[in-house]
Amino acid sequence: MHAYNRLPSSGHSSPSPPPSPLRSPRLRHGRSKTGRFSPGHPGAGGGVGRTAAQRLAWSFLSLLLRRQGVFLFAPLIYISGMLLYMGSASFDVVPVIKHRPAPGSVYRSPQLYARLRPEMDADNSSADALVTSIQISTIWKIPYKGGEWKPCVNRSSQVTGLPESNGFIYVEANGGLNQQRTSVCNAVAVAGYLNATLVIPNFHYHSIWKDPRERFGSNMSNVHNFRIKAWSSIQYYKDVVLPKLLEEKVIRISPFANRLSFDAPPAVQRLRCLANYEALRFSNPLLTIGESLVERMRKRSAINGGKYVSVHLRFEEDMVAFSCCVFDGGEQEREDMIAARERGWKGKFTKPGRVIRPGAIRINGKCPLTPLEVGLMLRGMGFTKNTSIFLASGKIYNAEKTMAPLLEMFPNLHTKETLATEEELAPFKNYSSRMAAIDYTVCLHSEAFVTTQGGNFPHFLLGHRRYLYGGHAKTIKPDKRKLALLFDNPNIGWKSFKRQLLNMRANSDSKGVEIKRPNDSIYSFPCPDCMCHANKTDNSRSSSAA
């Protein structure tokens, strides 16, 4: 019986324990016959009469030489070494390590502007009116391999030989100005495809736009209403909606804003093109004031050859509140934003478990650009102090403070409020959708358009400007993630900042002419459904538009 087996033999031999792993030959050297370090062994560093400190040191060394000891004390050795390296090993000093806040967690643009402004102004001092005029005129000078495009929508007003209508379609357009525009164009396409008569749409009383005169007063509650899934195919309308239309003779579709797929047959796309780019017009009063402001803007841009840049700024209180970003307004800003969120989205931002990280939002490019950041971006892109700017916006949050740096960078900045008199704006001032229509018109005819936040307004302008300018958008769409990193960099110099912004502008230029892909919006990408190559013959253009 083995010494370690204290149980009586049961007829079976007990298994032997596994052999211990062999030690490294270097560790075996200097051991006693028992395989362990002997404190009294002469080769182990001394005789029996060693001091207590020596014995303690030897025990510590013995422990370190064991594999388990290495794992135990390695972190302590590393930390001690780091403290000694940093000169913080004295016991009466507690080292303080300062950490830079996480990227995006602090709004640093004002500090960046203050540091870059001297170099920015010095860089601008050499530019005169002639340089500014040439610069704006030659922003887009790259020859495009795809050639120039021209509108080729059939504008003929002759309507002959239409079959009898299959019935009436009534849609309810929800959303803001351009979402309602989508509804109208899609409804025209659906009605034309189903050979139905389109009733004037009902424009919803939107919680933000609040334009009561857009409400349609008829009672349609007894009419069969289709609840159609978003982005449905035109085939769905033919297979499901048309039979009901033939049966009922009048149907209602509510809501309708985005209920038709962007990927549709050419006949449907041509109807959308015709409705959006040729048939739809703002009312005469809106057209009149819009065109007047375009002319006034051109006169104020005489120093630039009548050319101006339009900027869509989204820094209204509701946009700032919804973004959940933090700027430099302190406690007052925090209280304003809490109140605005409760007014517009009661309870949405205070649900249990909801965590808001403003820094992450900013670094992901989701924060609205401030007026100061727009100015820094444009100056970095090469637009000089003399550039004429038209600013399209609602009521800017804390405008007296936030607009000051933008006006310093671009003193030739105008809005519809500065271009028009109070009497001229009075019929439109209390209706957000009508004020947006005026902004749309002035932006449409600018030499360059700058979008800062996305949304339906810039998406429609992107396509409309392509339709008017040979297929090229002439639109600057900045990389807001890259901008967030640039604005957060405390060490960047003006030359480096400008170089990266010029590259960003060039990237917008290279994407000016883009062909629509299957799932792209025809309202942003009119080529090739609504436009033809300019070098085609008139016959080929007319045949493609027939």
Coordinates of C-alpha atoms in Angstrom, one line a residue:
M1 CA 0.0 0.0 0.0
H2 CA 1.3 3.4 -0.9
A3 CA 1.9 5.8 1.9
Y4 CA -0.5 8.3 0.5
N5 CA -3.4 5.8 0.3
R6 CA -5.0 5.5 3.7
L7 CA -7.9 3.4 2.5
P8 CA -7.7 -0.4 2.8
S9 CA -7.1 -2.3 -0.3
S10 CA -10.2 -3.2 -2.2
G11 CA -8.6 -5.4 -4.7
H12 CA -7.9 -2.5 -7.1
S13 CA -4.7 -0.6 -7.2
S14 CA -5.1 3.1 -6.6
P15 CA -3.8 5.4 -9.4
S16 CA -0.5 7.1 -8.8
P17 CA -0.5 10.9 -8.8
P18 CA 0.7 12.6 -12.0
P19 CA 4.5 13.4 -12.0
S20 CA 5.4 17.0 -11.3
P21 CA 6.5 19.0 -14.4
L22 CA 10.2 19.2 -14.7
R23 CA 11.8 22.6 -13.7
S24 CA 14.1 24.5 -16.0
P25 CA 17.7 23.3 -15.6
R26 CA 18.6 26.9 -14.5
L27 CA 16.2 26.6 -11.6
R28 CA 17.5 23.2 -10.6
H29 CA 21.0 24.6 -10.1
G30 CA 21.9 25.4 -6.5
R31 CA 19.1 23.2 -4.9
S32 CA 19.6 20.9 -2.0
K33 CA 19.1 17.2 -2.2
T34 CA 15.5 17.6 -1.3
G35 CA 14.9 19.7 -4.5
R36 CA 14.3 22.9 -2.6
F37 CA 16.5 25.9 -1.8
S38 CA 18.2 25.3 1.6
P39 CA 18.7 28.5 3.7
G40 CA 21.9 26.9 5.1
H41 CA 23.4 25.8 1.9
P42 CA 26.7 27.5 1.2
G43 CA 25.8 27.9 -2.5
A44 CA 22.6 29.6 -1.6
G45 CA 24.3 32.8 -0.4
G46 CA 25.7 32.5 3.1
G47 CA 26.0 30.6 6.3
V48 CA 23.7 30.1 9.2
G49 CA 24.6 33.4 10.8
R50 CA 22.8 35.6 8.4
T51 CA 20.8 38.6 9.6
A52 CA 17.0 38.7 9.6
A53 CA 17.0 41.1 6.6
Q54 CA 19.2 38.7 4.6
R55 CA 16.9 35.8 5.4
L56 CA 13.8 37.9 4.4
A57 CA 15.5 39.0 1.2
W58 CA 16.4 35.4 0.4
S59 CA 12.9 34.2 1.1
F60 CA 11.5 36.9 -1.3
L61 CA 14.0 35.8 -4.0
S62 CA 13.1 32.2 -3.5
L63 CA 9.4 33.0 -3.9
L64 CA 10.1 35.1 -7.1
L65 CA 11.9 32.2 -8.6
R66 CA 8.9 30.0 -8.3
R67 CA 6.5 30.3 -11.2
Q68 CA 3.6 31.2 -9.0
G69 CA 5.6 34.0 -7.4
V70 CA 6.4 35.6 -10.7
F71 CA 2.7 35.8 -11.6
L72 CA 1.9 37.2 -8.1
F73 CA 4.5 39.9 -8.0
A74 CA 4.9 40.9 -11.7
P75 CA 2.1 43.6 -11.5
L76 CA 3.7 45.1 -8.4
I77 CA 7.1 45.2 -10.0
Y78 CA 5.7 46.9 -13.1
I79 CA 3.8 49.5 -11.1
S80 CA 6.9 50.2 -8.9
G81 CA 9.0 50.7 -12.1
M82 CA 6.5 53.1 -13.6
L83 CA 6.3 55.2 -10.4
L84 CA 10.1 55.4 -10.3
Y85 CA 10.2 56.3 -14.0
M86 CA 7.8 59.1 -13.5
G87 CA 9.6 60.4 -10.4
S88 CA 6.6 59.8 -8.2
A89 CA 8.0 57.2 -5.8
S90 CA 8.3 59.4 -2.8
F91 CA 5.7 58.5 -0.2
D92 CA 4.8 62.1 0.7
V93 CA 3.6 62.9 -2.9
V94 CA 0.5 61.5 -4.5
P95 CA 0.9 61.5 -8.3
V96 CA -2.0 63.3 -10.2
I97 CA -2.5 62.1 -13.8
K98 CA -4.6 64.5 -15.9
H99 CA -6.8 62.9 -18.5
R100 CA -8.0 64.8 -21.6
P101 CA -11.8 64.5 -21.8
A102 CA -13.1 61.9 -24.3
P103 CA -13.3 63.2 -27.9
G104 CA -16.5 65.2 -28.5
S105 CA -17.5 65.4 -24.9
V106 CA -16.6 69.1 -24.8
Y107 CA -17.6 71.8 -27.3
R108 CA -14.3 73.2 -28.2
S109 CA -15.1 75.2 -31.3
P110 CA -15.0 78.7 -29.6
Q111 CA -11.4 78.0 -28.4
L112 CA -10.4 76.7 -31.8
Y113 CA -11.8 79.8 -33.5
A114 CA -10.0 82.1 -31.1
R115 CA -6.7 80.4 -31.7
L116 CA -7.0 80.1 -35.5
R117 CA -8.5 83.6 -36.2
P118 CA -5.2 85.5 -36.4
E119 CA -3.9 83.2 -39.1
M120 CA -7.3 83.0 -40.8
D121 CA -7.5 86.8 -41.1
A122 CA -3.9 87.0 -42.3
D123 CA -4.6 84.4 -44.9
N124 CA -7.6 86.4 -46.1
S125 CA -5.8 89.7 -46.2
S126 CA -4.3 89.0 -49.6
A127 CA -7.7 88.3 -51.3
D128 CA -9.5 91.0 -53.0
A129 CA -12.9 91.2 -54.8
L130 CA -11.5 89.9 -58.0
V131 CA -10.0 86.8 -56.3
T132 CA -13.2 86.2 -54.5
S133 CA -15.3 86.4 -57.7
I134 CA -13.0 84.0 -59.6
Q135 CA -12.9 81.6 -56.6
I136 CA -16.7 81.2 -56.5
S137 CA -17.0 80.9 -60.2
T138 CA -14.4 78.1 -60.5
I139 CA -15.3 76.0 -57.5
W140 CA -16.5 73.2 -59.8
K141 CA -14.0 73.1 -62.7
I142 CA -13.3 69.4 -62.9
P143 CA -14.3 67.9 -66.3
Y144 CA -16.8 65.0 -65.9
K145 CA -16.4 61.8 -67.9
G146 CA -20.1 61.3 -67.9
G147 CA -20.7 64.6 -69.8
E148 CA -23.3 67.2 -69.2
W149 CA -27.0 66.3 -68.7
K150 CA -30.1 68.2 -69.7
P151 CA -33.8 67.9 -68.7
C152 CA -35.7 65.7 -71.1
V153 CA -39.1 65.5 -69.4
N154 CA -42.0 65.6 -71.9
R155 CA -43.6 69.0 -71.2
S156 CA -46.4 68.6 -73.7
S157 CA -49.7 69.9 -72.3
Q158 CA -51.8 68.1 -75.0
V159 CA -54.0 65.4 -73.4
T160 CA -56.0 63.4 -75.9
G161 CA -57.6 60.0 -76.0
L162 CA -57.6 59.3 -72.2
P163 CA -59.7 56.3 -71.2
E164 CA -62.4 56.7 -68.7
S165 CA -61.1 57.1 -65.1
N166 CA -61.1 54.1 -62.9
G167 CA -62.1 56.2 -59.9
F168 CA -60.9 58.8 -57.5
I169 CA -57.8 58.6 -55.2
Y170 CA -57.6 60.9 -52.2
V171 CA -54.3 61.0 -50.2
E172 CA -53.4 62.7 -46.9
A173 CA -49.9 64.3 -47.1
N174 CA -48.2 64.4 -43.7
G175 CA -44.9 66.0 -42.7
G176 CA -43.3 69.3 -43.6
L177 CA -43.1 71.2 -46.8
N178 CA -40.8 68.8 -48.8
Q179 CA -42.3 65.7 -47.3
Q180 CA -45.7 67.0 -48.6
R181 CA -44.0 67.6 -51.9
T182 CA -43.0 63.9 -52.0
S183 CA -46.6 63.0 -51.3
V184 CA -47.9 65.0 -54.2
C185 CA -45.4 63.7 -56.7
N186 CA -45.9 60.1 -55.6
A187 CA -49.7 60.5 -55.7
V188 CA -49.5 61.8 -59.3
A189 CA -47.4 58.8 -60.3
V190 CA -49.8 56.3 -58.6
A191 CA -52.9 57.9 -60.0
G192 CA -51.5 58.0 -63.5
Y193 CA -50.4 54.4 -63.3
L194 CA -53.8 53.3 -62.1
N195 CA -55.7 55.6 -64.5
A196 CA -57.4 57.3 -61.6
T197 CA -58.4 60.9 -60.9
L198 CA -56.3 62.5 -58.1
V199 CA -58.2 64.6 -55.7
I200 CA -56.4 67.6 -54.2
P201 CA -54.5 66.1 -51.3
N202 CA -55.2 66.9 -47.7
F203 CA -52.2 68.5 -46.0
H204 CA -52.0 67.5 -42.4
Y205 CA -51.8 70.1 -39.6
H206 CA -48.3 69.3 -38.6
S207 CA -47.1 69.6 -35.0
I208 CA -44.1 71.7 -36.0
W209 CA -45.1 73.5 -39.2
K210 CA -48.5 74.5 -37.9
D211 CA -50.0 76.0 -41.0
P212 CA -53.7 75.9 -40.5
R213 CA -54.7 77.0 -44.0
E214 CA -53.3 73.8 -45.3
R215 CA -56.1 71.8 -43.7
F216 CA -58.8 70.3 -45.9
G217 CA -62.2 70.5 -44.3
S218 CA -64.1 67.7 -46.1
N219 CA -65.2 64.6 -44.1
M220 CA -63.7 61.5 -45.7
S221 CA -64.2 59.2 -42.7
N222 CA -66.7 57.0 -44.6
V223 CA -64.3 56.4 -47.5
H224 CA -62.3 53.2 -47.5
N225 CA -58.8 53.9 -46.2
F226 CA -55.8 51.9 -47.3
R227 CA -53.0 51.5 -44.7
I228 CA -50.2 50.9 -47.1
K229 CA -46.7 49.9 -45.9
A230 CA -43.9 52.4 -46.5
W231 CA -41.9 52.0 -49.8
S232 CA -44.5 49.6 -51.4
S233 CA -43.9 48.7 -55.0
I234 CA -46.1 50.0 -57.8
Q235 CA -47.1 46.4 -58.5
Y236 CA -48.7 46.3 -55.0
Y237 CA -50.9 49.2 -56.1
K238 CA -51.9 47.4 -59.2
D239 CA -52.6 44.0 -57.5
V240 CA -54.2 45.2 -54.2
V241 CA -55.3 48.9 -54.6
L242 CA -56.7 48.8 -58.1
P243 CA -59.4 46.1 -57.5
K244 CA -60.7 48.0 -54.5
L245 CA -60.7 51.3 -56.5
L246 CA -62.7 49.6 -59.2
E247 CA -65.2 48.3 -56.6
E248 CA -65.5 51.5 -54.5
K249 CA -64.8 54.1 -57.1
V250 CA -63.2 56.3 -54.5
I251 CA -60.5 55.4 -52.0
R252 CA -58.3 57.1 -49.4
I253 CA -54.7 56.5 -48.6
S254 CA -53.5 57.9 -45.2
P255 CA -50.7 58.6 -44.4
F256 CA -49.0 58.8 -47.8
A257 CA -45.7 60.6 -47.6
N258 CA -43.3 57.6 -48.4
R259 CA -45.7 54.9 -49.6
L260 CA -44.1 54.3 -53.0
S261 CA -40.8 52.6 -53.7
F262 CA -38.0 54.6 -55.3
D263 CA -37.3 51.6 -57.6
A264 CA -40.1 51.9 -60.2
P265 CA -40.7 51.3 -63.9
P266 CA -39.8 54.2 -66.3
A267 CA -43.4 55.2 -66.9
V268 CA -43.9 55.8 -63.1
Q269 CA -40.5 57.6 -62.8
R270 CA -41.4 60.0 -65.7
L271 CA -44.6 61.0 -64.0
R272 CA -42.7 61.7 -60.8
C273 CA -40.2 63.8 -62.8
L274 CA -42.9 65.7 -64.5
A275 CA -44.7 66.5 -61.3
N276 CA -41.6 67.5 -59.3
Y277 CA -39.5 69.4 -61.8
E278 CA -42.1 70.9 -64.2
A279 CA -45.7 70.9 -62.8
L280 CA -45.3 71.8 -59.2
R281 CA -44.9 75.5 -58.5
F282 CA -45.2 77.6 -55.4
S283 CA -48.2 80.0 -55.3
N284 CA -47.8 83.3 -57.1
P285 CA -47.2 85.4 -54.0
L286 CA -44.5 83.0 -52.9
L287 CA -42.9 82.9 -56.3
T288 CA -43.0 86.7 -56.5
I289 CA -41.2 87.4 -53.2
G290 CA -38.8 84.5 -53.7
E291 CA -37.6 85.8 -57.1
S292 CA -37.4 89.4 -55.7
L293 CA -35.1 88.2 -53.0
V294 CA -32.9 86.3 -55.5
E295 CA -32.5 89.6 -57.5
R296 CA -31.7 91.5 -54.3
M297 CA -29.1 88.9 -53.3
R298 CA -27.4 89.1 -56.7
K299 CA -27.2 92.9 -56.4
R300 CA -25.6 92.6 -53.0
S301 CA -23.2 90.2 -54.5
A302 CA -21.9 92.6 -57.2
I303 CA -18.4 92.4 -55.7
N304 CA -18.5 88.6 -56.5
G305 CA -20.0 89.0 -60.0
G306 CA -23.5 88.6 -58.7
K307 CA -22.7 85.1 -57.4
Y308 CA -23.6 84.1 -53.8
V309 CA -23.4 81.0 -51.6
S310 CA -26.5 79.7 -49.8
V311 CA -26.3 77.8 -46.5
H312 CA -29.0 75.8 -44.8
L313 CA -28.4 76.2 -41.1
R314 CA -30.3 73.9 -38.7
F315 CA -29.7 75.5 -35.3
E316 CA -33.3 76.2 -34.2
E317 CA -34.2 75.5 -30.6
D318 CA -36.2 72.4 -31.5
M319 CA -33.3 71.0 -33.5
V320 CA -30.7 71.6 -30.8
A321 CA -33.1 70.1 -28.2
F322 CA -33.8 67.0 -30.3
S323 CA -30.1 66.3 -31.0
C324 CA -29.3 66.1 -27.2
C325 CA -26.0 67.8 -27.9
V326 CA -24.3 70.1 -25.4
F327 CA -22.8 73.4 -26.5
D328 CA -21.4 76.3 -24.5
G329 CA -24.6 77.8 -23.1
G330 CA -24.1 76.4 -19.5
E331 CA -27.0 76.0 -17.1
Q332 CA -29.4 78.3 -19.1
E333 CA -28.9 76.1 -22.2
R334 CA -29.6 73.0 -20.2
E335 CA -32.8 74.4 -18.8
D336 CA -33.9 75.6 -22.2
M337 CA -33.3 72.2 -23.8
I338 CA -35.1 70.3 -21.1
A339 CA -38.1 72.6 -21.5
A340 CA -38.1 72.3 -25.3
R341 CA -37.9 68.5 -25.2
E342 CA -40.9 68.4 -22.9
R343 CA -42.9 70.7 -25.1
G344 CA -42.2 68.9 -28.4
W345 CA -41.7 65.3 -27.3
K346 CA -43.2 64.9 -23.9
G347 CA -41.5 62.0 -22.0
K348 CA -39.5 60.8 -25.0
F349 CA -36.1 61.8 -23.5
T350 CA -36.9 61.0 -19.9
K351 CA -37.9 57.3 -20.2
P352 CA -36.4 55.1 -17.5
G353 CA -33.2 53.5 -18.7
R354 CA -32.6 56.0 -21.5
V355 CA -28.9 57.1 -21.5
I356 CA -27.9 60.2 -23.5
R357 CA -24.2 60.6 -24.4
P358 CA -23.6 64.0 -26.0
G359 CA -20.0 63.3 -26.7
A360 CA -20.8 60.1 -28.7
I361 CA -23.5 62.0 -30.6
R362 CA -21.0 64.7 -31.6
I363 CA -18.2 62.4 -32.6
N364 CA -20.6 60.4 -34.8
G365 CA -21.5 63.6 -36.7
K366 CA -25.0 63.9 -35.4
C367 CA -24.8 67.3 -33.7
P368 CA -26.2 70.3 -35.7
L369 CA -23.4 72.6 -36.8
T370 CA -23.3 75.9 -34.9
P371 CA -23.1 79.2 -36.8
L372 CA -19.5 79.4 -35.6
E373 CA -18.7 76.0 -37.0
V374 CA -20.3 76.8 -40.3
G375 CA -18.1 79.9 -40.6
L376 CA -14.9 77.9 -39.7
M377 CA -15.8 75.3 -42.3
L378 CA -16.5 77.7 -45.1
R379 CA -13.3 79.8 -44.4
G380 CA -11.3 76.6 -44.3
M381 CA -12.9 75.6 -47.7
G382 CA -11.4 78.7 -49.2
F383 CA -14.4 81.1 -49.1
T384 CA -13.0 84.5 -48.2
K385 CA -14.4 87.2 -46.0
N386 CA -15.8 89.0 -49.0
T387 CA -18.1 86.1 -50.0
S388 CA -21.8 86.8 -50.1
I389 CA -23.8 84.4 -48.0
F390 CA -27.5 83.7 -47.9
L391 CA -28.5 82.0 -44.7
A392 CA -31.7 79.8 -44.9
S393 CA -32.9 79.0 -41.4
G394 CA -35.7 79.2 -38.9
K395 CA -35.4 81.2 -35.6
I396 CA -31.8 80.5 -34.5
Y397 CA -31.3 79.5 -30.9
N398 CA -29.7 82.2 -28.8
A399 CA -29.0 84.1 -32.1
E400 CA -27.5 87.2 -30.5
K401 CA -24.6 85.1 -29.1
T402 CA -24.3 82.2 -31.6
M403 CA -24.5 84.3 -34.8
A404 CA -21.8 86.8 -33.7
P405 CA -18.7 84.8 -34.9
L406 CA -20.3 83.9 -38.2
L407 CA -21.0 87.5 -38.9
E408 CA -17.3 88.3 -38.0
M409 CA -16.1 85.8 -40.6
F410 CA -18.7 86.8 -43.3
P411 CA -20.0 90.3 -42.9
N412 CA -21.8 90.1 -46.3
L413 CA -24.3 87.6 -44.8
H414 CA -28.0 88.0 -45.5
T415 CA -31.3 86.3 -44.6
K416 CA -34.8 86.7 -45.9
E417 CA -35.5 89.0 -43.0
T418 CA -32.6 91.3 -43.9
L419 CA -33.4 91.3 -47.7
A420 CA -37.2 91.9 -47.4
T421 CA -39.2 94.5 -45.5
E422 CA -41.5 93.5 -42.6
E423 CA -44.5 94.4 -44.8
E424 CA -43.3 92.1 -47.5
L425 CA -42.9 89.2 -45.1
A426 CA -46.1 89.8 -43.2
P427 CA -48.3 87.5 -45.2
F428 CA -45.9 84.6 -44.7
K429 CA -44.3 85.2 -41.3
N430 CA -46.7 83.1 -39.2
Y431 CA -46.5 80.1 -41.5
S432 CA -43.3 78.1 -41.3
S433 CA -43.9 76.2 -44.5
R434 CA -44.3 79.4 -46.5
M435 CA -41.1 80.9 -45.0
A436 CA -39.3 77.6 -45.9
A437 CA -40.6 78.0 -49.5
I438 CA -39.0 81.5 -49.7
D439 CA -35.7 80.0 -48.4
Y440 CA -35.9 77.2 -50.9
T441 CA -36.3 79.6 -53.9
V442 CA -33.3 81.7 -52.9
C443 CA -31.1 78.6 -52.2
L444 CA -32.1 77.1 -55.5
H445 CA -30.6 79.9 -57.6
S446 CA -27.4 80.4 -55.6
E447 CA -24.0 79.6 -57.2
A448 CA -23.3 77.0 -54.4
F449 CA -25.5 75.4 -51.8
V450 CA -24.1 74.2 -48.4
T451 CA -26.1 71.7 -46.4
T452 CA -25.3 71.2 -42.7
Q453 CA -27.7 68.7 -41.2
G454 CA -29.6 66.6 -43.8
G455 CA -33.4 66.3 -44.1
N456 CA -35.9 66.7 -46.9
F457 CA -35.1 70.3 -47.6
P458 CA -31.5 69.7 -48.7
H459 CA -32.3 66.4 -50.4
F460 CA -34.9 68.1 -52.7
L461 CA -32.5 71.0 -53.4
L462 CA -29.7 68.6 -54.2
G463 CA -31.8 67.0 -57.0
H464 CA -33.5 70.2 -58.2
R465 CA -30.1 71.9 -58.6
R466 CA -28.8 68.9 -60.5
Y467 CA -31.8 69.3 -62.8
L468 CA -31.1 73.0 -63.4
Y469 CA -27.2 72.8 -63.6
G470 CA -26.4 70.2 -66.2
G471 CA -26.7 67.2 -63.8
H472 CA -24.2 68.7 -61.3
A473 CA -25.5 69.5 -57.8
K474 CA -23.1 72.4 -57.0
T475 CA -23.8 71.4 -53.4
I476 CA -21.3 71.0 -50.5
K477 CA -22.2 68.2 -48.2
P478 CA -19.5 68.1 -45.4
D479 CA -18.2 65.0 -43.6
K480 CA -19.5 65.9 -40.1
R481 CA -17.6 63.1 -38.4
K482 CA -14.4 64.4 -39.7
L483 CA -15.5 68.0 -38.8
A484 CA -16.1 66.9 -35.2
L485 CA -12.6 65.6 -34.9
L486 CA -11.1 68.8 -36.5
F487 CA -13.1 71.0 -34.2
D488 CA -12.0 69.0 -31.2
N489 CA -8.3 69.1 -32.0
P490 CA -6.6 71.7 -29.7
N491 CA -3.3 71.4 -31.6
I492 CA -4.3 71.8 -35.2
G493 CA -2.9 74.7 -37.1
W494 CA -4.6 76.9 -39.7
K495 CA -2.7 75.4 -42.7
S496 CA -3.5 71.8 -41.8
F497 CA -7.1 72.8 -41.0
K498 CA -7.5 74.5 -44.3
R499 CA -5.9 71.7 -46.3
Q500 CA -8.3 69.1 -44.9
L501 CA -11.3 71.3 -45.5
L502 CA -10.3 71.9 -49.1
N503 CA -10.1 68.2 -49.6
M504 CA -13.6 67.9 -48.1
R505 CA -14.9 70.5 -50.6
A506 CA -13.2 68.6 -53.5
N507 CA -14.9 65.4 -52.4
S508 CA -18.3 67.2 -52.6
D509 CA -17.3 68.3 -56.1
S510 CA -16.4 64.8 -57.2
K511 CA -19.9 63.6 -56.2
G512 CA -21.7 66.5 -57.9
V513 CA -22.7 64.3 -60.8
E514 CA -24.1 61.0 -59.6
I515 CA -26.4 58.5 -61.4
K516 CA -29.4 57.2 -59.5
R517 CA -29.0 53.7 -58.1
P518 CA -32.1 51.5 -57.7
N519 CA -32.9 52.5 -54.1
D520 CA -31.9 56.2 -54.4
S521 CA -34.5 58.9 -54.4
I522 CA -35.4 60.3 -57.8
Y523 CA -35.9 63.7 -56.0
S524 CA -32.1 63.8 -55.2
F525 CA -30.8 61.9 -58.3
P526 CA -32.7 62.9 -61.4
C527 CA -30.2 61.3 -63.8
P528 CA -31.0 59.3 -65.9
D529 CA -34.8 59.1 -65.2
C530 CA -35.5 62.8 -65.7
M531 CA -32.5 63.9 -67.7
C532 CA -30.6 62.8 -70.9
H533 CA -27.0 63.3 -72.0
A534 CA -26.6 66.7 -73.7
N535 CA -24.7 65.2 -76.7
K536 CA -27.7 63.1 -77.7
T537 CA -29.8 64.1 -80.7
D538 CA -33.1 65.8 -80.2
N539 CA -34.8 62.7 -81.6
S540 CA -33.2 60.3 -79.1
R541 CA -34.0 62.7 -76.2
S542 CA -37.6 63.0 -77.2
S543 CA -38.0 59.3 -77.7
S544 CA -36.5 58.6 -74.3
A545 CA -39.0 61.0 -72.7
A546 CA -42.0 59.8 -74.6

